[in-house]
Amino acid sequence: MAQDLHLLTLTQIAASLRNGDFSACEITDLLLRRIEASDASLNAFITVTADQALATAKRADETRAAGKAGALNGLPLAHKDIFCTRDVLTSCGSHMLDNFVAPYDATVVERFANAGAVMLGKTNMDEFAMGSSNETSFFGPVHNPWDLERTPGGSSGGSSAAVAARLAPAATGTDTGGSIRQPAALTGTVGLKPTYGRVSRYGMIAFASSLDQAGVITRSAEDAALLLGVMAGFDARDSTCIDHPVPDYVAGLSTSLNGLRVGIVRQHFDAGLDGQTALAVKAALAVLEEQGAILSEVDLPNLDLSVPTYYVVAPAECSSNLSRFDGVRFGHRASDPKDLFDLYCRSRGEGFGAEVKRRIMTGTYVLSAGYYDAYYLKAQQVRQLIADDFRKAFADVDVIAGPTAPTPAFKLGDKTDDPITMYLNDIYTIGANLAGLPAISTPCGFVAGLPVGLHLVGPPWGEEALLRCAHQYQLQTDWHLACPEAYR
Ligand code: GLN
């Protein structure tokens, strides 16, 4: 067996398994050993499900031998610890749930398992997915494989670090304001956030229900297409999941970019974007143009309102969603409460970290009588303006392209004292969540040895064009193949 199987993408592993080059047990075992060797320094995993993974891999090999292999048979991947996994700790990065063993699987987990995928473990994340650097996790920060002193982004930072360090070829993530795409950009991986309603949120612990969407972090657009085809589709258990046909995303990748209309947002290149990152993104746009894409400028006049709007809507919804963690039904429970009020106060006071508390307080405030109209209602109106800007832009273009994050990965600790600077990291990604649009980040270069990402946003159900654009770009470039030296 070759030594460098960890460098293979999911698609390559699938082909090798079909050819019998190696077995699901062999690749699973190899990756588990890599996790054991590297995770002490990365902290990408909260739970490693080694025994379960090996047992699933064995079943996958048997299923294949019996000629019944599913679409992801024997393919190893990791799940963000926000997805409920039956009989396995599902902590959501919080002390509140650090004793919660889910009694059922999330739909995403179930669909991957039914297709034959092998779960390696559960990845670290910002507490309840609130953060952009993975530093709000109760389980400690995750380290970026490109520079251990830096953040891998957040909130899906465990997933991005695991994929970048070749501990897992792919991992799930969730994206409420950028939590798949920003960590993908900061680790040189591919991050796909589908259209709101494309993928079921059943069993995915809620942060802000009108913005949350499940997606994947992979090393190629091809792998993202493969996984999206399995995870997408109607689920009666999520009332916001839309019954819309699921195309063959992989088959759609090969069409050339000839004639694809790509919009460049004027506001994206204003002050705030790191100069070197801007150059890398512009070079990527030139590659798309060489492939036949037609570039033009588009205007998103209300884009600068997206961060303030998000930081009213998301905390409001989170304050409501997180009210269920009261120490009574599940999760952390304070010991020896004096009375019910004391039980509530101390269970929540002890169980939640500082950032989650900040959001709950902001959210409760903007929803309270007298402030609702001034803040929450106003934010919903601005949200509509932002969605309208996108709708108008998509009358003229098929895809909107720009930077994913304003800078490459910053140092751990650099922004923890200043929530506003931290929040501004999502300036380019949040708009897609507010408007419910699909978006992808693909590696497009390096700045001072750190990866940066090209961000592509599409109209609703536009995943095919995004994946195709990213795939065709990856055929011309090799940024997505770069692997941090210590993990080759
Ligand atoms: N960084 C943003 C926040 O802190 C987005 C998080 C996310 O997408 N889950 O809310």
Tab-separated table of C-alpha atoms and ligand atoms in Angstrom:
chain	number	residue	atom	x	y	z
A	1	MET	CA	0.000	0.000	0.000
A	2	ALA	CA	1.380	3.417	-0.973
A	3	GLN	CA	2.406	5.745	1.854
A	4	ASP	CA	0.659	8.880	0.689
A	5	LEU	CA	-2.988	7.784	0.642
A	6	HIS	CA	-3.821	10.705	2.912
A	7	LEU	CA	-3.163	13.041	-0.015
A	8	LEU	CA	-5.941	11.500	-2.093
A	9	THR	CA	-9.242	13.313	-2.520
A	10	LEU	CA	-12.555	11.572	-1.858
A	11	THR	CA	-13.077	11.079	-5.577
A	12	GLN	CA	-9.641	9.472	-5.890
A	13	ILE	CA	-10.232	7.263	-2.849
A	14	ALA	CA	-13.564	6.179	-4.333
A	15	ALA	CA	-11.851	5.142	-7.574
A	16	SER	CA	-9.124	3.263	-5.701
A	17	LEU	CA	-11.655	1.423	-3.561
A	18	ARG	CA	-13.536	0.430	-6.704
A	19	ASN	CA	-10.296	-0.824	-8.280
A	20	GLY	CA	-9.384	-2.717	-5.146
A	21	ASP	CA	-6.081	-0.786	-4.730
A	22	PHE	CA	-6.727	-0.702	-0.988
A	23	SER	CA	-9.638	-1.345	1.326
A	24	ALA	CA	-11.860	0.969	3.360
A	25	CYS	CA	-10.327	-0.589	6.486
A	26	GLU	CA	-6.825	0.321	5.312
A	27	ILE	CA	-7.537	3.963	4.517
A	28	THR	CA	-9.575	4.372	7.703
A	29	ASP	CA	-6.818	2.909	9.804
A	30	LEU	CA	-4.217	5.151	8.159
A	31	LEU	CA	-6.248	8.304	8.786
A	32	LEU	CA	-6.981	7.339	12.389
A	33	ARG	CA	-3.244	6.970	12.943
A	34	ARG	CA	-2.635	10.385	11.405
A	35	ILE	CA	-5.252	11.899	13.706
A	36	GLU	CA	-3.598	10.259	16.682
A	37	ALA	CA	-0.198	11.607	15.657
A	38	SER	CA	-1.216	15.187	14.818
A	39	ASP	CA	-4.280	16.150	16.734
A	40	ALA	CA	-2.573	16.984	19.990
A	41	SER	CA	-1.078	20.040	18.272
A	42	LEU	CA	-4.085	20.906	16.046
A	43	ASN	CA	-7.020	20.186	18.400
A	44	ALA	CA	-9.245	19.675	15.360
A	45	PHE	CA	-11.262	16.836	16.890
A	46	ILE	CA	-13.471	16.824	19.980
A	47	THR	CA	-14.208	13.116	19.641
A	48	VAL	CA	-12.460	10.454	17.556
A	49	THR	CA	-14.749	7.495	16.901
A	50	ALA	CA	-11.994	5.015	16.062
A	51	ASP	CA	-13.756	1.745	16.941
A	52	GLN	CA	-16.965	2.756	15.247
A	53	ALA	CA	-15.019	3.933	12.166
A	54	LEU	CA	-13.153	0.650	11.814
A	55	ALA	CA	-16.369	-1.342	12.235
A	56	THR	CA	-18.128	0.799	9.593
A	57	ALA	CA	-15.163	0.446	7.236
A	58	LYS	CA	-15.271	-3.317	7.653
A	59	ARG	CA	-18.974	-3.323	6.797
A	60	ALA	CA	-18.252	-1.102	3.789
A	61	ASP	CA	-15.671	-3.574	2.516
A	62	GLU	CA	-18.144	-6.423	2.954
A	63	THR	CA	-20.908	-4.486	1.205
A	64	ARG	CA	-18.566	-3.788	-1.693
A	65	ALA	CA	-17.533	-7.423	-1.913
A	66	ALA	CA	-21.232	-8.284	-2.082
A	67	GLY	CA	-21.632	-5.850	-5.004
A	68	LYS	CA	-23.888	-3.436	-3.128
A	69	ALA	CA	-21.642	-0.392	-2.620
A	70	GLY	CA	-23.459	2.950	-2.121
A	71	ALA	CA	-22.303	6.303	-3.525
A	72	LEU	CA	-19.899	7.004	-0.647
A	73	ASN	CA	-19.061	3.419	0.226
A	74	GLY	CA	-15.999	3.302	2.476
A	75	LEU	CA	-15.222	7.018	2.124
A	76	PRO	CA	-13.893	8.505	5.368
A	77	LEU	CA	-15.065	11.883	6.631
A	78	ALA	CA	-15.562	13.862	9.817
A	79	HIS	CA	-18.643	15.649	11.138
A	80	LYS	CA	-18.716	19.050	12.792
A	81	ASP	CA	-19.768	18.535	16.392
A	82	ILE	CA	-22.980	20.497	15.765
A	83	PHE	CA	-24.594	17.497	14.019
A	84	CYS	CA	-26.355	15.024	16.274
A	85	THR	CA	-24.775	11.584	16.101
A	86	ARG	CA	-26.525	8.692	17.790
A	87	ASP	CA	-24.620	7.295	20.803
A	88	VAL	CA	-21.746	9.736	20.240
A	89	LEU	CA	-21.051	12.952	22.193
A	90	THR	CA	-22.558	15.979	20.408
A	91	SER	CA	-21.148	18.966	22.298
A	92	CYS	CA	-21.578	21.884	19.876
A	93	GLY	CA	-18.273	23.123	21.299
A	94	SER	CA	-19.979	24.007	24.588
A	95	HIS	CA	-19.725	23.100	28.247
A	96	MET	CA	-23.533	23.219	28.131
A	97	LEU	CA	-23.605	20.040	26.020
A	98	ASP	CA	-20.332	18.380	26.980
A	99	ASN	CA	-22.353	15.501	28.469
A	100	PHE	CA	-24.906	15.238	25.658
A	101	VAL	CA	-24.970	11.945	23.793
A	102	ALA	CA	-27.493	12.389	21.006
A	103	PRO	CA	-30.281	9.813	20.812
A	104	TYR	CA	-30.569	10.128	17.017
A	105	ASP	CA	-28.614	11.029	13.872
A	106	ALA	CA	-29.003	14.332	12.029
A	107	THR	CA	-30.364	13.872	8.493
A	108	VAL	CA	-26.977	14.834	7.024
A	109	VAL	CA	-25.232	12.227	9.181
A	110	GLU	CA	-27.859	9.624	8.322
A	111	ARG	CA	-27.651	10.265	4.571
A	112	PHE	CA	-23.875	9.971	4.542
A	113	ALA	CA	-24.021	6.816	6.671
A	114	ASN	CA	-26.673	5.272	4.424
A	115	ALA	CA	-24.452	5.964	1.403
A	116	GLY	CA	-21.652	4.010	3.109
A	117	ALA	CA	-19.439	6.834	4.441
A	118	VAL	CA	-17.178	6.183	7.422
A	119	MET	CA	-17.284	8.751	10.248
A	120	LEU	CA	-13.814	9.306	11.725
A	121	GLY	CA	-14.972	11.619	14.504
A	122	LYS	CA	-16.508	14.929	15.480
A	123	THR	CA	-14.673	18.173	14.832
A	124	ASN	CA	-14.015	21.130	17.100
A	125	MET	CA	-15.926	24.361	16.541
A	126	ASP	CA	-16.722	27.720	18.061
A	127	GLU	CA	-19.280	27.373	20.848
A	128	PHE	CA	-22.725	26.956	19.244
A	129	ALA	CA	-21.052	28.054	15.970
A	130	MET	CA	-20.614	31.616	17.224
A	131	GLY	CA	-17.216	32.859	16.191
A	132	SER	CA	-14.782	33.334	13.321
A	133	SER	CA	-11.617	31.878	14.833
A	134	ASN	CA	-12.559	28.757	16.798
A	135	GLU	CA	-11.413	30.479	19.964
A	136	THR	CA	-14.838	30.396	21.630
A	137	SER	CA	-14.818	26.584	21.828
A	138	PHE	CA	-15.085	25.128	25.341
A	139	PHE	CA	-12.556	22.557	24.112
A	140	GLY	CA	-9.907	25.155	23.311
A	141	PRO	CA	-8.845	26.790	20.062
A	142	VAL	CA	-7.996	24.896	16.889
A	143	HIS	CA	-4.614	25.597	15.298
A	144	ASN	CA	-4.121	26.302	11.609
A	145	PRO	CA	-1.957	23.604	9.953
A	146	TRP	CA	-0.259	26.329	7.873
A	147	ASP	CA	0.946	28.066	11.031
A	148	LEU	CA	0.058	26.663	14.430
A	149	GLU	CA	0.029	30.138	15.974
A	150	ARG	CA	-2.822	31.174	13.719
A	151	THR	CA	-6.548	30.502	13.590
A	152	PRO	CA	-8.007	28.028	11.072
A	153	GLY	CA	-11.076	30.302	10.932
A	154	GLY	CA	-14.445	29.562	12.430
A	155	SER	CA	-16.830	28.388	13.371
A	156	SER	CA	-16.070	25.181	11.406
A	157	GLY	CA	-12.350	25.473	12.244
A	158	GLY	CA	-11.954	21.868	13.374
A	159	SER	CA	-13.322	20.687	10.043
A	160	SER	CA	-11.122	23.043	8.008
A	161	ALA	CA	-7.967	22.179	9.974
A	162	ALA	CA	-8.646	18.422	9.736
A	163	VAL	CA	-9.104	18.619	5.962
A	164	ALA	CA	-6.110	20.941	5.431
A	165	ALA	CA	-3.825	18.682	7.508
A	166	ARG	CA	-5.003	15.633	5.562
A	167	LEU	CA	-6.453	13.988	8.661
A	168	ALA	CA	-9.749	13.613	6.792
A	169	PRO	CA	-10.403	14.098	3.064
A	170	ALA	CA	-13.658	15.921	3.843
A	171	ALA	CA	-15.731	17.183	6.733
A	172	THR	CA	-19.159	18.662	7.233
A	173	GLY	CA	-19.655	22.225	8.375
A	174	THR	CA	-22.431	24.705	8.981
A	175	ASP	CA	-22.607	28.258	7.746
A	176	THR	CA	-24.739	30.942	9.387
A	177	GLY	CA	-22.614	33.921	8.378
A	178	GLY	CA	-19.543	32.372	6.765
A	179	SER	CA	-18.545	29.500	9.021
A	180	ILE	CA	-17.792	27.093	6.162
A	181	ARG	CA	-16.311	29.498	3.651
A	182	GLN	CA	-14.098	31.657	5.873
A	183	PRO	CA	-12.336	28.661	7.527
A	184	ALA	CA	-11.949	27.099	4.080
A	185	ALA	CA	-10.266	30.278	2.822
A	186	LEU	CA	-7.958	30.467	5.838
A	187	THR	CA	-6.796	26.843	5.487
A	188	GLY	CA	-6.540	26.460	1.690
A	189	THR	CA	-9.550	24.140	1.441
A	190	VAL	CA	-12.837	24.246	-0.473
A	191	GLY	CA	-15.978	25.290	1.435
A	192	LEU	CA	-19.495	24.988	0.053
A	193	LYS	CA	-22.569	26.575	1.638
A	194	PRO	CA	-25.684	25.523	-0.287
A	195	THR	CA	-28.894	27.497	-0.869
A	196	TYR	CA	-31.000	27.925	2.285
A	197	GLY	CA	-33.390	24.947	2.290
A	198	ARG	CA	-31.234	22.794	-0.014
A	199	VAL	CA	-29.997	20.580	2.839
A	200	SER	CA	-32.003	19.446	5.861
A	201	ARG	CA	-31.213	21.083	9.199
A	202	TYR	CA	-32.851	18.257	11.159
A	203	GLY	CA	-30.523	17.238	13.965
A	204	MET	CA	-28.221	20.196	13.345
A	205	ILE	CA	-28.142	22.198	16.569
A	206	ALA	CA	-29.773	25.539	15.806
A	207	PHE	CA	-27.923	28.851	16.064
A	208	ALA	CA	-29.941	31.264	13.872
A	209	SER	CA	-32.595	29.235	12.091
A	210	SER	CA	-33.283	31.608	9.200
A	211	LEU	CA	-29.568	31.680	8.286
A	212	ASP	CA	-28.111	28.261	9.231
A	213	GLN	CA	-27.263	25.866	6.432
A	214	ALA	CA	-25.237	22.654	6.322
A	215	GLY	CA	-22.437	22.162	3.832
A	216	VAL	CA	-19.001	20.650	3.378
A	217	ILE	CA	-15.302	21.384	3.511
A	218	THR	CA	-13.295	19.381	1.000
A	219	ARG	CA	-10.082	19.576	-1.002
A	220	SER	CA	-11.712	19.846	-4.419
A	221	ALA	CA	-14.901	21.140	-6.008
A	222	GLU	CA	-15.413	17.654	-7.399
A	223	ASP	CA	-15.573	16.227	-3.878
A	224	ALA	CA	-17.981	18.968	-2.786
A	225	ALA	CA	-20.221	18.075	-5.754
A	226	LEU	CA	-20.112	14.395	-4.811
A	227	LEU	CA	-21.111	15.093	-1.199
A	228	LEU	CA	-23.764	17.692	-2.023
A	229	GLY	CA	-25.528	15.171	-4.252
A	230	VAL	CA	-25.908	12.879	-1.234
A	231	MET	CA	-26.779	15.442	1.446
A	232	ALA	CA	-29.199	17.602	-0.571
A	233	GLY	CA	-32.903	16.972	-0.985
A	234	PHE	CA	-36.231	17.144	0.753
A	235	ASP	CA	-36.643	16.045	4.342
A	236	ALA	CA	-40.096	16.162	5.911
A	237	ARG	CA	-38.481	16.555	9.344
A	238	ASP	CA	-37.229	20.087	8.525
A	239	SER	CA	-40.058	22.462	7.606
A	240	THR	CA	-37.620	24.821	5.860
A	241	CYS	CA	-36.160	22.111	3.654
A	242	ILE	CA	-37.416	22.665	0.126
A	243	ASP	CA	-38.644	19.965	-2.225
A	244	HIS	CA	-36.524	20.884	-5.231
A	245	PRO	CA	-34.936	18.345	-7.609
A	246	VAL	CA	-31.317	17.389	-6.891
A	247	PRO	CA	-29.278	17.471	-10.095
A	248	ASP	CA	-26.219	15.328	-10.754
A	249	TYR	CA	-23.685	17.884	-9.508
A	250	VAL	CA	-20.668	15.821	-10.579
A	251	ALA	CA	-21.933	15.466	-14.155
A	252	GLY	CA	-22.341	19.251	-14.349
A	253	LEU	CA	-18.669	19.972	-13.608
A	254	SER	CA	-17.219	19.348	-17.037
A	255	THR	CA	-18.975	22.103	-18.999
A	256	SER	CA	-16.554	24.909	-19.872
A	257	LEU	CA	-16.865	28.439	-18.533
A	258	ASN	CA	-17.407	29.808	-22.002
A	259	GLY	CA	-20.013	32.562	-21.741
A	260	LEU	CA	-20.441	32.320	-17.970
A	261	ARG	CA	-21.270	35.826	-16.748
A	262	VAL	CA	-19.221	36.655	-13.658
A	263	GLY	CA	-20.031	39.777	-11.656
A	264	ILE	CA	-17.370	41.614	-9.692
A	265	VAL	CA	-18.694	43.628	-6.793
A	266	ARG	CA	-17.315	47.145	-6.796
A	267	GLN	CA	-17.599	47.434	-2.995
A	268	HIS	CA	-15.528	44.276	-2.428
A	269	PHE	CA	-12.285	45.956	-3.362
A	270	ASP	CA	-12.747	49.012	-1.158
A	271	ALA	CA	-10.623	49.742	1.903
A	272	GLY	CA	-10.628	46.859	4.356
A	273	LEU	CA	-9.375	44.252	1.906
A	274	ASP	CA	-5.723	43.323	2.330
A	275	GLY	CA	-3.771	44.443	-0.750
A	276	GLN	CA	-2.016	41.123	-1.391
A	277	THR	CA	-5.279	39.220	-0.999
A	278	ALA	CA	-6.858	41.575	-3.535
A	279	LEU	CA	-4.071	40.790	-6.013
A	280	ALA	CA	-4.560	37.024	-5.585
A	281	VAL	CA	-8.303	37.373	-6.157
A	282	LYS	CA	-7.793	39.562	-9.231
A	283	ALA	CA	-5.381	36.996	-10.668
A	284	ALA	CA	-8.044	34.318	-10.105
A	285	LEU	CA	-10.614	36.428	-11.937
A	286	ALA	CA	-8.191	36.693	-14.859
A	287	VAL	CA	-8.008	32.872	-14.961
A	288	LEU	CA	-11.797	32.680	-15.167
A	289	GLU	CA	-11.725	35.213	-17.986
A	290	GLU	CA	-9.132	33.171	-19.878
A	291	GLN	CA	-11.533	30.233	-19.604
A	292	GLY	CA	-14.208	32.184	-21.430
A	293	ALA	CA	-16.045	33.801	-18.528
A	294	ILE	CA	-17.366	37.297	-19.188
A	295	LEU	CA	-16.489	39.660	-16.351
A	296	SER	CA	-18.514	42.728	-15.520
A	297	GLU	CA	-19.021	45.006	-12.544
A	298	VAL	CA	-22.078	44.690	-10.340
A	299	ASP	CA	-23.304	46.867	-7.539
A	300	LEU	CA	-24.423	45.688	-4.090
A	301	PRO	CA	-25.119	49.125	-2.587
A	302	ASN	CA	-26.309	47.865	0.796
A	303	LEU	CA	-23.467	45.409	1.346
A	304	ASP	CA	-21.878	47.471	4.118
A	305	LEU	CA	-25.084	47.018	6.117
A	306	SER	CA	-24.802	43.235	6.083
A	307	VAL	CA	-22.608	42.855	9.192
A	308	PRO	CA	-24.733	45.142	11.428
A	309	THR	CA	-27.919	43.528	10.088
A	310	TYR	CA	-26.575	40.062	10.776
A	311	TYR	CA	-25.570	41.019	14.314
A	312	VAL	CA	-29.182	41.904	15.070
A	313	VAL	CA	-30.892	38.980	13.297
A	314	ALA	CA	-28.483	36.202	14.367
A	315	PRO	CA	-28.371	37.080	18.097
A	316	ALA	CA	-32.172	37.518	18.125
A	317	GLU	CA	-32.697	34.033	16.733
A	318	CYS	CA	-29.959	32.548	18.908
A	319	SER	CA	-31.473	33.998	22.079
A	320	SER	CA	-34.696	32.213	21.217
A	321	ASN	CA	-33.065	28.933	20.113
A	322	LEU	CA	-30.772	28.709	23.125
A	323	SER	CA	-33.574	29.271	25.631
A	324	ARG	CA	-34.120	25.490	25.594
A	325	PHE	CA	-30.853	24.995	27.475
A	326	ASP	CA	-32.265	25.559	30.927
A	327	GLY	CA	-30.695	22.760	32.949
A	328	VAL	CA	-33.969	20.856	33.036
A	329	ARG	CA	-34.343	18.803	29.893
A	330	PHE	CA	-30.765	18.141	28.810
A	331	GLY	CA	-27.338	19.655	28.949
A	332	HIS	CA	-25.416	21.051	31.887
A	333	ARG	CA	-27.307	21.272	35.182
A	334	ALA	CA	-26.011	23.279	38.149
A	335	SER	CA	-25.611	21.295	41.337
A	336	ASP	CA	-27.717	21.841	44.471
A	337	PRO	CA	-30.034	24.571	43.179
A	338	LYS	CA	-31.849	26.579	45.853
A	339	ASP	CA	-34.945	26.940	43.694
A	340	LEU	CA	-35.995	26.857	40.044
A	341	PHE	CA	-34.710	30.352	39.298
A	342	ASP	CA	-31.325	29.505	40.779
A	343	LEU	CA	-31.250	26.328	38.661
A	344	TYR	CA	-31.894	28.307	35.463
A	345	CYS	CA	-29.430	31.082	36.297
A	346	ARG	CA	-26.540	28.952	37.373
A	347	SER	CA	-27.020	26.218	34.732
A	348	ARG	CA	-26.924	28.838	31.988
A	349	GLY	CA	-24.294	30.951	33.709
A	350	GLU	CA	-21.961	27.982	34.067
A	351	GLY	CA	-22.827	26.231	30.797
A	352	PHE	CA	-22.394	29.077	28.295
A	353	GLY	CA	-19.185	30.912	27.455
A	354	ALA	CA	-18.700	34.675	27.110
A	355	GLU	CA	-19.460	35.045	23.389
A	356	VAL	CA	-22.656	33.006	23.602
A	357	LYS	CA	-23.793	35.093	26.575
A	358	ARG	CA	-23.015	38.295	24.680
A	359	ARG	CA	-25.200	37.118	21.770
A	360	ILE	CA	-28.061	35.994	24.041
A	361	MET	CA	-28.070	39.363	25.787
A	362	THR	CA	-27.969	41.315	22.516
A	363	GLY	CA	-30.670	39.107	21.054
A	364	THR	CA	-32.953	39.409	24.052
A	365	TYR	CA	-32.520	43.174	23.972
A	366	VAL	CA	-33.363	43.624	20.281
A	367	LEU	CA	-36.449	41.447	20.663
A	368	SER	CA	-37.774	43.142	23.788
A	369	ALA	CA	-40.870	45.333	23.784
A	370	GLY	CA	-39.985	48.885	22.806
A	371	TYR	CA	-36.817	47.861	20.924
A	372	TYR	CA	-38.244	45.258	18.561
A	373	ASP	CA	-39.368	47.835	15.984
A	374	ALA	CA	-36.197	49.885	16.229
A	375	TYR	CA	-33.794	46.954	15.878
A	376	TYR	CA	-35.214	43.593	14.886
A	377	LEU	CA	-37.880	44.831	12.505
A	378	LYS	CA	-35.479	47.368	10.993
A	379	ALA	CA	-32.862	44.660	10.503
A	380	GLN	CA	-35.402	42.465	8.710
A	381	GLN	CA	-36.194	45.372	6.382
A	382	VAL	CA	-32.526	45.967	5.611
A	383	ARG	CA	-32.120	42.236	5.080
A	384	GLN	CA	-34.760	42.481	2.364
A	385	LEU	CA	-32.852	45.352	0.718
A	386	ILE	CA	-29.691	43.258	0.675
A	387	ALA	CA	-31.577	40.297	-0.830
A	388	ASP	CA	-33.051	42.651	-3.454
A	389	ASP	CA	-29.556	43.921	-4.351
A	390	PHE	CA	-28.479	40.350	-5.045
A	391	ARG	CA	-31.637	39.635	-7.039
A	392	LYS	CA	-31.009	42.661	-9.246
A	393	ALA	CA	-27.362	41.725	-9.712
A	394	PHE	CA	-28.309	38.189	-10.754
A	395	ALA	CA	-30.454	39.584	-13.549
A	396	ASP	CA	-27.174	40.358	-15.338
A	397	VAL	CA	-24.705	37.744	-14.106
A	398	ASP	CA	-24.639	34.009	-13.290
A	399	VAL	CA	-22.076	34.157	-10.507
A	400	ILE	CA	-20.674	36.898	-8.263
A	401	ALA	CA	-16.958	36.604	-7.495
A	402	GLY	CA	-14.704	38.259	-4.939
A	403	PRO	CA	-12.565	37.596	-1.865
A	404	THR	CA	-13.821	35.204	0.836
A	405	ALA	CA	-12.134	36.939	3.765
A	406	PRO	CA	-10.445	40.335	4.048
A	407	THR	CA	-7.096	38.925	5.234
A	408	PRO	CA	-5.288	35.594	5.489
A	409	ALA	CA	-5.391	33.733	8.831
A	410	PHE	CA	-4.722	36.023	11.799
A	411	LYS	CA	-2.893	35.067	14.978
A	412	LEU	CA	-4.783	33.309	17.766
A	413	GLY	CA	-5.539	35.892	20.430
A	414	ASP	CA	-5.250	38.852	18.038
A	415	LYS	CA	-8.959	39.680	17.891
A	416	THR	CA	-10.394	38.049	20.993
A	417	ASP	CA	-10.611	41.345	22.904
A	418	ASP	CA	-12.382	43.153	20.111
A	419	PRO	CA	-15.612	41.461	18.989
A	420	ILE	CA	-16.323	44.076	16.308
A	421	THR	CA	-13.034	43.455	14.464
A	422	MET	CA	-13.724	39.744	14.751
A	423	TYR	CA	-17.229	40.223	13.314
A	424	LEU	CA	-15.820	42.144	10.334
A	425	ASN	CA	-14.021	39.015	9.174
A	426	ASP	CA	-17.321	37.860	7.683
A	427	ILE	CA	-17.986	41.018	5.704
A	428	TYR	CA	-17.889	39.211	2.328
A	429	THR	CA	-19.695	36.049	3.376
A	430	ILE	CA	-22.675	37.221	5.458
A	431	GLY	CA	-24.641	38.658	2.512
A	432	ALA	CA	-25.178	35.178	1.052
A	433	ASN	CA	-26.700	33.994	4.345
A	434	LEU	CA	-28.978	37.006	4.694
A	435	ALA	CA	-30.209	36.402	1.132
A	436	GLY	CA	-30.267	32.578	1.445
A	437	LEU	CA	-27.888	32.132	-1.505
A	438	PRO	CA	-25.402	29.345	-2.276
A	439	ALA	CA	-21.695	30.189	-2.168
A	440	ILE	CA	-18.324	28.473	-2.377
A	441	SER	CA	-14.762	29.360	-1.440
A	442	THR	CA	-11.856	27.867	-3.372
A	443	PRO	CA	-8.130	28.391	-2.716
A	444	CYS	CA	-6.681	31.068	-5.024
A	445	GLY	CA	-3.192	31.832	-3.790
A	446	PHE	CA	-0.954	32.574	-0.854
A	447	VAL	CA	-0.053	35.731	1.019
A	448	ALA	CA	3.104	35.423	3.111
A	449	GLY	CA	2.782	31.638	3.055
A	450	LEU	CA	-0.870	31.641	4.105
A	451	PRO	CA	-3.751	30.566	1.848
A	452	VAL	CA	-6.473	32.930	0.644
A	453	GLY	CA	-9.809	32.145	-0.988
A	454	LEU	CA	-11.865	33.123	-4.021
A	455	HIS	CA	-15.541	33.496	-3.109
A	456	LEU	CA	-18.290	32.686	-5.601
A	457	VAL	CA	-21.960	33.380	-4.882
A	458	GLY	CA	-24.874	32.186	-7.020
A	459	PRO	CA	-28.612	32.752	-7.287
A	460	PRO	CA	-30.917	30.316	-5.422
A	461	TRP	CA	-30.251	26.708	-6.580
A	462	GLY	CA	-27.148	27.932	-8.403
A	463	GLU	CA	-24.842	25.324	-6.851
A	464	GLU	CA	-24.155	23.711	-10.226
A	465	ALA	CA	-22.641	26.869	-11.694
A	466	LEU	CA	-20.598	27.529	-8.545
A	467	LEU	CA	-19.181	24.002	-8.455
A	468	ARG	CA	-18.469	24.072	-12.171
A	469	CYS	CA	-16.735	27.434	-11.917
A	470	ALA	CA	-14.603	26.280	-8.970
A	471	HIS	CA	-13.821	22.967	-10.691
A	472	GLN	CA	-12.806	24.564	-13.986
A	473	TYR	CA	-10.646	27.020	-12.039
A	474	GLN	CA	-9.027	24.104	-10.180
A	475	LEU	CA	-8.236	22.415	-13.511
A	476	GLN	CA	-6.144	25.481	-14.401
A	477	THR	CA	-4.492	26.087	-11.035
A	478	ASP	CA	-2.984	24.015	-8.244
A	479	TRP	CA	-3.612	26.155	-5.157
A	480	HIS	CA	-6.094	23.570	-3.868
A	481	LEU	CA	-3.405	20.874	-4.045
A	482	ALA	CA	-0.971	22.684	-1.762
A	483	CYS	CA	-0.437	20.869	1.519
A	484	PRO	CA	1.173	22.366	4.640
A	485	GLU	CA	4.701	21.007	4.859
A	486	ALA	CA	4.369	19.220	8.191
A	487	TYR	CA	1.409	17.178	6.915
A	488	ARG	CA	2.667	15.952	3.517
B	1	GLN	N1	-18.605	34.269	12.370
B	1	GLN	C1	-20.020	34.440	12.333
B	1	GLN	C2	-20.573	34.491	13.740
B	1	GLN	O1	-19.819	34.523	14.630
B	1	GLN	C3	-20.651	33.330	11.531
B	1	GLN	C4	-20.748	32.060	12.269
B	1	GLN	C5	-21.374	30.972	11.475
B	1	GLN	O2	-21.485	31.042	10.255
B	1	GLN	N2	-21.828	29.958	12.183
B	1	GLN	O3	-21.741	34.498	13.953
